[in-house]
Amino acid sequence: MAQKVQVILLDDLEGGDADETVSFALDGSSYEIDLSSANAAQLREALAPYIASARKSAAAKRTRGRSTSSSSSSRSSRSDTTAIREWAREQGLKVSDRGRIPSDILAKYEAANS
């Protein structure tokens, strides 16, 4: 049986179509927001003066790519995503073989494995 899973991003500010997911961190918390190209550019413009004066955090470099228990971690390693996909299928959840794992499935996985 073939399956086709389509993920449609909606702009978290305006509700229309989103073109990308923008990740950022502030005060030790990481965030992701789905935005249209125009809103993503607006966010980057607003942050540009602060980024220009800031320095990259060594802590951010260490944790990047490491799996964490927060549901916002979209940079899981390939083996982690494989395990999540296998778990989801065992639970009867539909998940694609490739691409982004939906956040509701990630949240269920993390709740079951925390």
mmCIF file of N, CA and C in Angstrom:
data_model
loop_
_atom_site.group_PDB
_atom_site.id
_atom_site.type_symbol
_atom_site.label_atom_id
_atom_site.label_comp_id
_atom_site.label_asym_id
_atom_site.label_seq_id
_atom_site.Cartn_x
_atom_site.Cartn_y
_atom_site.Cartn_z
ATOM 1 N N MET A 1 0.840 -1.155 0.000
ATOM 2 C CA MET A 1 0.000 0.000 0.000
ATOM 3 C C MET A 1 0.898 1.236 0.000
ATOM 4 N N ALA A 2 0.605 2.157 -0.866
ATOM 5 C CA ALA A 2 1.359 3.401 -0.953
ATOM 6 C C ALA A 2 0.651 4.478 -0.147
ATOM 7 N N GLN A 3 1.454 5.345 0.432
ATOM 8 C CA GLN A 3 0.910 6.468 1.180
ATOM 9 C C GLN A 3 1.581 7.734 0.704
ATOM 10 N N LYS A 4 0.841 8.797 0.715
ATOM 11 C CA LYS A 4 1.406 10.100 0.413
ATOM 12 C C LYS A 4 1.002 11.034 1.542
ATOM 13 N N VAL A 5 1.986 11.532 2.251
ATOM 14 C CA VAL A 5 1.729 12.454 3.345
ATOM 15 C C VAL A 5 2.181 13.826 2.897
ATOM 16 N N GLN A 6 1.295 14.780 3.012
ATOM 17 C CA GLN A 6 1.609 16.136 2.586
ATOM 18 C C GLN A 6 1.571 17.047 3.801
ATOM 19 N N VAL A 7 2.657 17.776 4.023
ATOM 20 C CA VAL A 7 2.723 18.735 5.117
ATOM 21 C C VAL A 7 2.575 20.122 4.510
ATOM 22 N N ILE A 8 1.571 20.828 4.963
ATOM 23 C CA ILE A 8 1.320 22.179 4.469
ATOM 24 C C ILE A 8 1.633 23.143 5.604
ATOM 25 N N LEU A 9 2.556 24.046 5.354
ATOM 26 C CA LEU A 9 2.927 25.032 6.367
ATOM 27 C C LEU A 9 2.004 26.233 6.267
ATOM 28 N N LEU A 10 1.510 26.683 7.410
ATOM 29 C CA LEU A 10 0.686 27.885 7.475
ATOM 30 C C LEU A 10 1.436 28.941 8.264
ATOM 31 N N ASP A 11 1.383 30.162 7.780
ATOM 32 C CA ASP A 11 2.033 31.277 8.445
ATOM 33 C C ASP A 11 1.433 31.434 9.836
ATOM 34 N N ASP A 12 2.286 31.337 10.868
ATOM 35 C CA ASP A 12 1.818 31.403 12.246
ATOM 36 C C ASP A 12 1.329 32.800 12.642
ATOM 37 N N LEU A 13 1.651 33.815 11.862
ATOM 38 C CA LEU A 13 1.187 35.167 12.170
ATOM 39 C C LEU A 13 -0.113 35.511 11.459
ATOM 40 N N GLU A 14 -0.184 35.169 10.170
ATOM 41 C CA GLU A 14 -1.307 35.614 9.356
ATOM 42 C C GLU A 14 -2.233 34.495 8.901
ATOM 43 N N GLY A 15 -1.805 33.236 9.051
ATOM 44 C CA GLY A 15 -2.659 32.128 8.672
ATOM 45 C C GLY A 15 -2.615 31.725 7.220
ATOM 46 N N GLY A 16 -1.956 32.484 6.367
ATOM 47 C CA GLY A 16 -1.837 32.118 4.956
ATOM 48 C C GLY A 16 -0.755 31.069 4.765
ATOM 49 N N ASP A 17 -0.373 30.846 3.521
ATOM 50 C CA ASP A 17 0.685 29.883 3.224
ATOM 51 C C ASP A 17 2.021 30.362 3.781
ATOM 52 N N ALA A 18 2.777 29.426 4.348
ATOM 53 C CA ALA A 18 4.129 29.724 4.845
ATOM 54 C C ALA A 18 5.135 29.113 3.878
ATOM 55 N N ASP A 19 6.274 29.757 3.733
ATOM 56 C CA ASP A 19 7.319 29.290 2.825
ATOM 57 C C ASP A 19 8.456 28.601 3.555
ATOM 58 N N GLU A 20 8.595 28.860 4.855
ATOM 59 C CA GLU A 20 9.725 28.296 5.587
ATOM 60 C C GLU A 20 9.452 28.274 7.089
ATOM 61 N N THR A 21 10.247 27.464 7.768
ATOM 62 C CA THR A 21 10.238 27.431 9.225
ATOM 63 C C THR A 21 11.503 28.141 9.696
ATOM 64 N N VAL A 22 11.340 29.143 10.516
ATOM 65 C CA VAL A 22 12.465 29.921 11.030
ATOM 66 C C VAL A 22 12.708 29.500 12.478
ATOM 67 N N SER A 23 13.945 29.146 12.786
ATOM 68 C CA SER A 23 14.345 28.774 14.145
ATOM 69 C C SER A 23 15.124 29.918 14.768
ATOM 70 N N PHE A 24 14.874 30.163 16.042
ATOM 71 C CA PHE A 24 15.654 31.168 16.763
ATOM 72 C C PHE A 24 15.615 30.828 18.246
ATOM 73 N N ALA A 25 16.483 31.466 19.007
ATOM 74 C CA ALA A 25 16.540 31.220 20.448
ATOM 75 C C ALA A 25 16.636 32.554 21.172
ATOM 76 N N LEU A 26 16.049 32.593 22.365
ATOM 77 C CA LEU A 26 16.094 33.790 23.189
ATOM 78 C C LEU A 26 15.991 33.367 24.650
ATOM 79 N N ASP A 27 16.864 33.897 25.472
ATOM 80 C CA ASP A 27 16.851 33.624 26.916
ATOM 81 C C ASP A 27 16.877 32.128 27.226
ATOM 82 N N GLY A 28 17.657 31.381 26.459
ATOM 83 C CA GLY A 28 17.837 29.964 26.733
ATOM 84 C C GLY A 28 16.741 29.056 26.188
ATOM 85 N N SER A 29 15.751 29.610 25.503
ATOM 86 C CA SER A 29 14.687 28.804 24.913
ATOM 87 C C SER A 29 14.765 28.896 23.396
ATOM 88 N N SER A 30 14.596 27.753 22.741
ATOM 89 C CA SER A 30 14.610 27.697 21.286
ATOM 90 C C SER A 30 13.180 27.704 20.773
ATOM 91 N N TYR A 31 12.984 28.374 19.650
ATOM 92 C CA TYR A 31 11.654 28.505 19.065
ATOM 93 C C TYR A 31 11.712 28.202 17.572
ATOM 94 N N GLU A 32 10.571 27.797 17.028
ATOM 95 C CA GLU A 32 10.395 27.660 15.588
ATOM 96 C C GLU A 32 9.079 28.318 15.231
ATOM 97 N N ILE A 33 9.053 28.980 14.090
ATOM 98 C CA ILE A 33 7.836 29.625 13.622
ATOM 99 C C ILE A 33 7.765 29.455 12.108
ATOM 100 N N ASP A 34 6.597 29.104 11.605
ATOM 101 C CA ASP A 34 6.387 28.959 10.173
ATOM 102 C C ASP A 34 5.924 30.311 9.639
ATOM 103 N N LEU A 35 6.628 30.795 8.612
ATOM 104 C CA LEU A 35 6.353 32.139 8.096
ATOM 105 C C LEU A 35 6.373 32.181 6.578
ATOM 106 N N SER A 36 5.668 33.143 6.025
ATOM 107 C CA SER A 36 5.779 33.450 4.602
ATOM 108 C C SER A 36 7.149 34.089 4.385
ATOM 109 N N SER A 37 7.575 34.166 3.154
ATOM 110 C CA SER A 37 8.875 34.798 2.859
ATOM 111 C C SER A 37 8.914 36.243 3.352
ATOM 112 N N ALA A 38 7.813 36.960 3.172
ATOM 113 C CA ALA A 38 7.756 38.365 3.589
ATOM 114 C C ALA A 38 7.878 38.483 5.107
ATOM 115 N N ASN A 39 7.151 37.660 5.849
ATOM 116 C CA ASN A 39 7.227 37.730 7.311
ATOM 117 C C ASN A 39 8.574 37.244 7.837
ATOM 118 N N ALA A 40 9.176 36.252 7.173
ATOM 119 C CA ALA A 40 10.504 35.784 7.574
ATOM 120 C C ALA A 40 11.526 36.900 7.374
ATOM 121 N N ALA A 41 11.419 37.601 6.257
ATOM 122 C CA ALA A 41 12.332 38.719 5.997
ATOM 123 C C ALA A 41 12.138 39.817 7.038
ATOM 124 N N GLN A 42 10.881 40.067 7.405
ATOM 125 C CA GLN A 42 10.575 41.089 8.412
ATOM 126 C C GLN A 42 11.175 40.710 9.772
ATOM 127 N N LEU A 43 11.072 39.432 10.148
ATOM 128 C CA LEU A 43 11.665 38.969 11.408
ATOM 129 C C LEU A 43 13.186 39.138 11.373
ATOM 130 N N ARG A 44 13.794 38.723 10.272
ATOM 131 C CA ARG A 44 15.260 38.850 10.149
ATOM 132 C C ARG A 44 15.692 40.309 10.184
ATOM 133 N N GLU A 45 14.923 41.182 9.551
ATOM 134 C CA GLU A 45 15.227 42.617 9.577
ATOM 135 C C GLU A 45 15.154 43.159 11.001
ATOM 136 N N ALA A 46 14.122 42.747 11.730
ATOM 137 C CA ALA A 46 13.944 43.234 13.098
ATOM 138 C C ALA A 46 15.083 42.770 14.007
ATOM 139 N N LEU A 47 15.571 41.542 13.771
ATOM 140 C CA LEU A 47 16.642 40.999 14.619
ATOM 141 C C LEU A 47 18.044 41.415 14.163
ATOM 142 N N ALA A 48 18.182 41.880 12.936
ATOM 143 C CA ALA A 48 19.494 42.182 12.352
ATOM 144 C C ALA A 48 20.375 43.075 13.220
ATOM 145 N N PRO A 49 19.883 44.191 13.771
ATOM 146 C CA PRO A 49 20.761 45.036 14.586
ATOM 147 C C PRO A 49 21.276 44.318 15.837
ATOM 148 N N TYR A 50 20.458 43.461 16.410
ATOM 149 C CA TYR A 50 20.867 42.721 17.606
ATOM 150 C C TYR A 50 21.878 41.633 17.248
ATOM 151 N N ILE A 51 21.635 40.950 16.139
ATOM 152 C CA ILE A 51 22.555 39.903 15.694
ATOM 153 C C ILE A 51 23.907 40.506 15.326
ATOM 154 N N ALA A 52 23.886 41.677 14.707
ATOM 155 C CA ALA A 52 25.129 42.336 14.296
ATOM 156 C C ALA A 52 26.007 42.681 15.496
ATOM 157 N N SER A 53 25.394 42.971 16.626
ATOM 158 C CA SER A 53 26.151 43.340 17.823
ATOM 159 C C SER A 53 26.411 42.155 18.749
ATOM 160 N N ALA A 54 25.815 41.028 18.455
ATOM 161 C CA ALA A 54 25.927 39.858 19.337
ATOM 162 C C ALA A 54 27.104 38.976 18.948
ATOM 163 N N ARG A 55 27.394 38.012 19.783
ATOM 164 C CA ARG A 55 28.387 36.984 19.485
ATOM 165 C C ARG A 55 27.692 35.637 19.566
ATOM 166 N N LYS A 56 28.172 34.649 18.839
ATOM 167 C CA LYS A 56 27.583 33.321 18.882
ATOM 168 C C LYS A 56 27.928 32.669 20.211
ATOM 169 N N SER A 57 26.969 31.986 20.758
ATOM 170 C CA SER A 57 27.139 31.327 22.044
ATOM 171 C C SER A 57 27.799 29.970 21.871
ATOM 172 N N ALA A 58 28.784 29.678 22.709
ATOM 173 C CA ALA A 58 29.423 28.360 22.680
ATOM 174 C C ALA A 58 28.418 27.284 23.058
ATOM 175 N N ALA A 59 27.485 27.595 23.951
ATOM 176 C CA ALA A 59 26.464 26.623 24.368
ATOM 177 C C ALA A 59 25.590 26.231 23.193
ATOM 178 N N ALA A 60 25.269 27.171 22.333
ATOM 179 C CA ALA A 60 24.425 26.870 21.173
ATOM 180 C C ALA A 60 25.149 25.934 20.217
ATOM 181 N N LYS A 61 26.457 26.094 20.096
ATOM 182 C CA LYS A 61 27.228 25.217 19.213
ATOM 183 C C LYS A 61 27.276 23.793 19.768
ATOM 184 N N ARG A 62 27.391 23.663 21.098
ATOM 185 C CA ARG A 62 27.468 22.338 21.718
ATOM 186 C C ARG A 62 26.170 21.573 21.600
ATOM 187 N N THR A 63 25.034 22.246 21.775
ATOM 188 C CA THR A 63 23.752 21.553 21.787
ATOM 189 C C THR A 63 23.173 21.348 20.403
ATOM 190 N N ARG A 64 23.657 22.051 19.438
ATOM 191 C CA ARG A 64 23.113 21.927 18.093
ATOM 192 C C ARG A 64 23.349 20.515 17.574
ATOM 193 N N GLY A 65 22.289 19.909 17.070
ATOM 194 C CA GLY A 65 22.399 18.571 16.524
ATOM 195 C C GLY A 65 22.220 17.478 17.551
ATOM 196 N N ARG A 66 22.223 17.825 18.821
ATOM 197 C CA ARG A 66 21.992 16.845 19.879
ATOM 198 C C ARG A 66 20.507 16.703 20.100
ATOM 199 N N SER A 67 20.073 15.487 20.296
ATOM 200 C CA SER A 67 18.662 15.263 20.572
ATOM 201 C C SER A 67 18.354 15.707 21.985
ATOM 202 N N THR A 68 17.260 16.458 22.151
ATOM 203 C CA THR A 68 16.836 16.896 23.475
ATOM 204 C C THR A 68 15.442 16.394 23.735
ATOM 205 N N SER A 69 14.970 16.594 24.938
ATOM 206 C CA SER A 69 13.637 16.110 25.272
ATOM 207 C C SER A 69 12.562 17.106 24.885
ATOM 208 N N SER A 70 12.936 18.267 24.365
ATOM 209 C CA SER A 70 11.906 19.226 23.992
ATOM 210 C C SER A 70 11.344 18.885 22.625
ATOM 211 N N SER A 71 10.071 19.177 22.426
ATOM 212 C CA SER A 71 9.418 18.815 21.175
ATOM 213 C C SER A 71 9.833 19.734 20.040
ATOM 214 N N SER A 72 10.553 20.802 20.333
ATOM 215 C CA SER A 72 10.952 21.712 19.270
ATOM 216 C C SER A 72 12.230 21.274 18.575
ATOM 217 N N SER A 73 12.798 20.165 18.999
ATOM 218 C CA SER A 73 14.039 19.706 18.393
ATOM 219 C C SER A 73 13.765 19.091 17.030
ATOM 220 N N SER A 74 14.064 19.842 15.978
ATOM 221 C CA SER A 74 13.837 19.317 14.635
ATOM 222 C C SER A 74 15.147 18.866 14.007
ATOM 223 N N ARG A 75 16.222 18.947 14.751
ATOM 224 C CA ARG A 75 17.522 18.586 14.217
ATOM 225 C C ARG A 75 17.985 17.249 14.786
ATOM 226 N N SER A 76 17.068 16.332 14.968
ATOM 227 C CA SER A 76 17.419 15.011 15.485
ATOM 228 C C SER A 76 18.298 14.293 14.478
ATOM 229 N N SER A 77 19.120 13.378 14.973
ATOM 230 C CA SER A 77 19.965 12.616 14.070
ATOM 231 C C SER A 77 19.117 11.646 13.264
ATOM 232 N N ARG A 78 19.696 11.121 12.210
ATOM 233 C CA ARG A 78 18.977 10.197 11.342
ATOM 234 C C ARG A 78 18.488 8.980 12.114
ATOM 235 N N SER A 79 19.316 8.447 13.038
ATOM 236 C CA SER A 79 18.890 7.269 13.798
ATOM 237 C C SER A 79 17.723 7.617 14.719
ATOM 238 N N ASP A 80 17.695 8.832 15.255
ATOM 239 C CA ASP A 80 16.572 9.247 16.087
ATOM 240 C C ASP A 80 15.297 9.320 15.264
ATOM 241 N N THR A 81 15.371 9.900 14.088
ATOM 242 C CA THR A 81 14.172 10.016 13.260
ATOM 243 C C THR A 81 13.709 8.639 12.796
ATOM 244 N N THR A 82 14.650 7.743 12.547
ATOM 245 C CA THR A 82 14.280 6.374 12.177
ATOM 246 C C THR A 82 13.534 5.708 13.320
ATOM 247 N N ALA A 83 14.034 5.880 14.538
ATOM 248 C CA ALA A 83 13.390 5.287 15.707
ATOM 249 C C ALA A 83 12.003 5.888 15.921
ATOM 250 N N ILE A 84 11.884 7.191 15.719
ATOM 251 C CA ILE A 84 10.588 7.857 15.895
ATOM 252 C C ILE A 84 9.591 7.348 14.859
ATOM 253 N N ARG A 85 10.038 7.221 13.610
ATOM 254 C CA ARG A 85 9.148 6.723 12.550
ATOM 255 C C ARG A 85 8.699 5.286 12.848
ATOM 256 N N GLU A 86 9.629 4.440 13.302
ATOM 257 C CA GLU A 86 9.280 3.051 13.639
ATOM 258 C C GLU A 86 8.283 3.019 14.788
ATOM 259 N N TRP A 87 8.518 3.830 15.816
ATOM 260 C CA TRP A 87 7.615 3.887 16.956
ATOM 261 C C TRP A 87 6.223 4.338 16.505
ATOM 262 N N ALA A 88 6.181 5.382 15.670
ATOM 263 C CA ALA A 88 4.894 5.914 15.200
ATOM 264 C C ALA A 88 4.110 4.842 14.445
ATOM 265 N N ARG A 89 4.793 4.103 13.596
ATOM 266 C CA ARG A 89 4.118 3.048 12.840
ATOM 267 C C ARG A 89 3.594 1.952 13.764
ATOM 268 N N GLU A 90 4.371 1.620 14.800
ATOM 269 C CA GLU A 90 3.932 0.612 15.777
ATOM 270 C C GLU A 90 2.680 1.081 16.518
ATOM 271 N N GLN A 91 2.534 2.389 16.660
ATOM 272 C CA GLN A 91 1.376 2.961 17.350
ATOM 273 C C GLN A 91 0.192 3.151 16.399
ATOM 274 N N GLY A 92 0.376 2.800 15.132
ATOM 275 C CA GLY A 92 -0.689 2.967 14.147
ATOM 276 C C GLY A 92 -0.803 4.373 13.598
ATOM 277 N N LEU A 93 0.231 5.190 13.814
ATOM 278 C CA LEU A 93 0.236 6.556 13.305
ATOM 279 C C LEU A 93 0.834 6.582 11.897
ATOM 280 N N LYS A 94 0.327 7.438 11.059
ATOM 281 C CA LYS A 94 0.851 7.559 9.700
ATOM 282 C C LYS A 94 1.976 8.575 9.692
ATOM 283 N N VAL A 95 3.129 8.134 9.191
ATOM 284 C CA VAL A 95 4.296 9.014 9.101
ATOM 285 C C VAL A 95 5.032 8.685 7.816
ATOM 286 N N SER A 96 5.529 9.713 7.135
ATOM 287 C CA SER A 96 6.219 9.504 5.865
ATOM 288 C C SER A 96 7.610 8.909 6.091
ATOM 289 N N ASP A 97 8.156 8.320 5.040
ATOM 290 C CA ASP A 97 9.496 7.740 5.117
ATOM 291 C C ASP A 97 10.582 8.814 5.115
ATOM 292 N N ARG A 98 10.263 9.982 4.588
ATOM 293 C CA ARG A 98 11.243 11.060 4.486
ATOM 294 C C ARG A 98 10.605 12.374 4.881
ATOM 295 N N GLY A 99 11.444 13.359 5.097
ATOM 296 C CA GLY A 99 10.956 14.703 5.391
ATOM 297 C C GLY A 99 10.726 14.931 6.874
ATOM 298 N N ARG A 100 10.094 16.029 7.140
ATOM 299 C CA ARG A 100 9.864 16.487 8.498
ATOM 300 C C ARG A 100 8.823 15.610 9.193
ATOM 301 N N ILE A 101 9.106 15.227 10.414
ATOM 302 C CA ILE A 101 8.155 14.461 11.216
ATOM 303 C C ILE A 101 7.204 15.472 11.864
ATOM 304 N N PRO A 102 5.894 15.271 11.696
ATOM 305 C CA PRO A 102 4.934 16.228 12.264
ATOM 306 C C PRO A 102 5.123 16.405 13.771
ATOM 307 N N SER A 103 4.911 17.624 14.235
ATOM 308 C CA SER A 103 5.158 17.951 15.640
ATOM 309 C C SER A 103 4.260 17.161 16.588
ATOM 310 N N ASP A 104 3.034 16.826 16.162
ATOM 311 C CA ASP A 104 2.169 16.056 17.056
ATOM 312 C C ASP A 104 2.715 14.651 17.281
ATOM 313 N N ILE A 105 3.337 14.069 16.256
ATOM 314 C CA ILE A 105 3.947 12.749 16.405
ATOM 315 C C ILE A 105 5.187 12.843 17.295
ATOM 316 N N LEU A 106 5.994 13.896 17.114
ATOM 317 C CA LEU A 106 7.165 14.100 17.973
ATOM 318 C C LEU A 106 6.744 14.244 19.434
ATOM 319 N N ALA A 107 5.682 15.010 19.668
ATOM 320 C CA ALA A 107 5.213 15.218 21.037
ATOM 321 C C ALA A 107 4.740 13.901 21.655
ATOM 322 N N LYS A 108 4.010 13.097 20.891
ATOM 323 C CA LYS A 108 3.537 11.806 21.398
ATOM 324 C C LYS A 108 4.716 10.879 21.686
ATOM 325 N N TYR A 109 5.704 10.863 20.797
ATOM 326 C CA TYR A 109 6.899 10.033 20.985
ATOM 327 C C TYR A 109 7.628 10.425 22.252
ATOM 328 N N GLU A 110 7.843 11.736 22.414
ATOM 329 C CA GLU A 110 8.585 12.215 23.576
ATOM 330 C C GLU A 110 7.828 11.985 24.875
ATOM 331 N N ALA A 111 6.499 12.098 24.831
ATOM 332 C CA ALA A 111 5.688 11.838 26.025
ATOM 333 C C ALA A 111 5.780 10.356 26.410
ATOM 334 N N ALA A 112 5.812 9.492 25.402
ATOM 335 C CA ALA A 112 5.878 8.041 25.661
ATOM 336 C C ALA A 112 7.262 7.606 26.092
ATOM 337 N N ASN A 113 8.278 8.381 25.762
ATOM 338 C CA ASN A 113 9.659 7.979 26.029
ATOM 339 C C ASN A 113 10.384 8.888 27.008
ATOM 340 N N SER A 114 9.640 9.646 27.793
ATOM 341 C CA SER A 114 10.317 10.528 28.758
ATOM 342 C C SER A 114 10.258 9.965 30.150
#
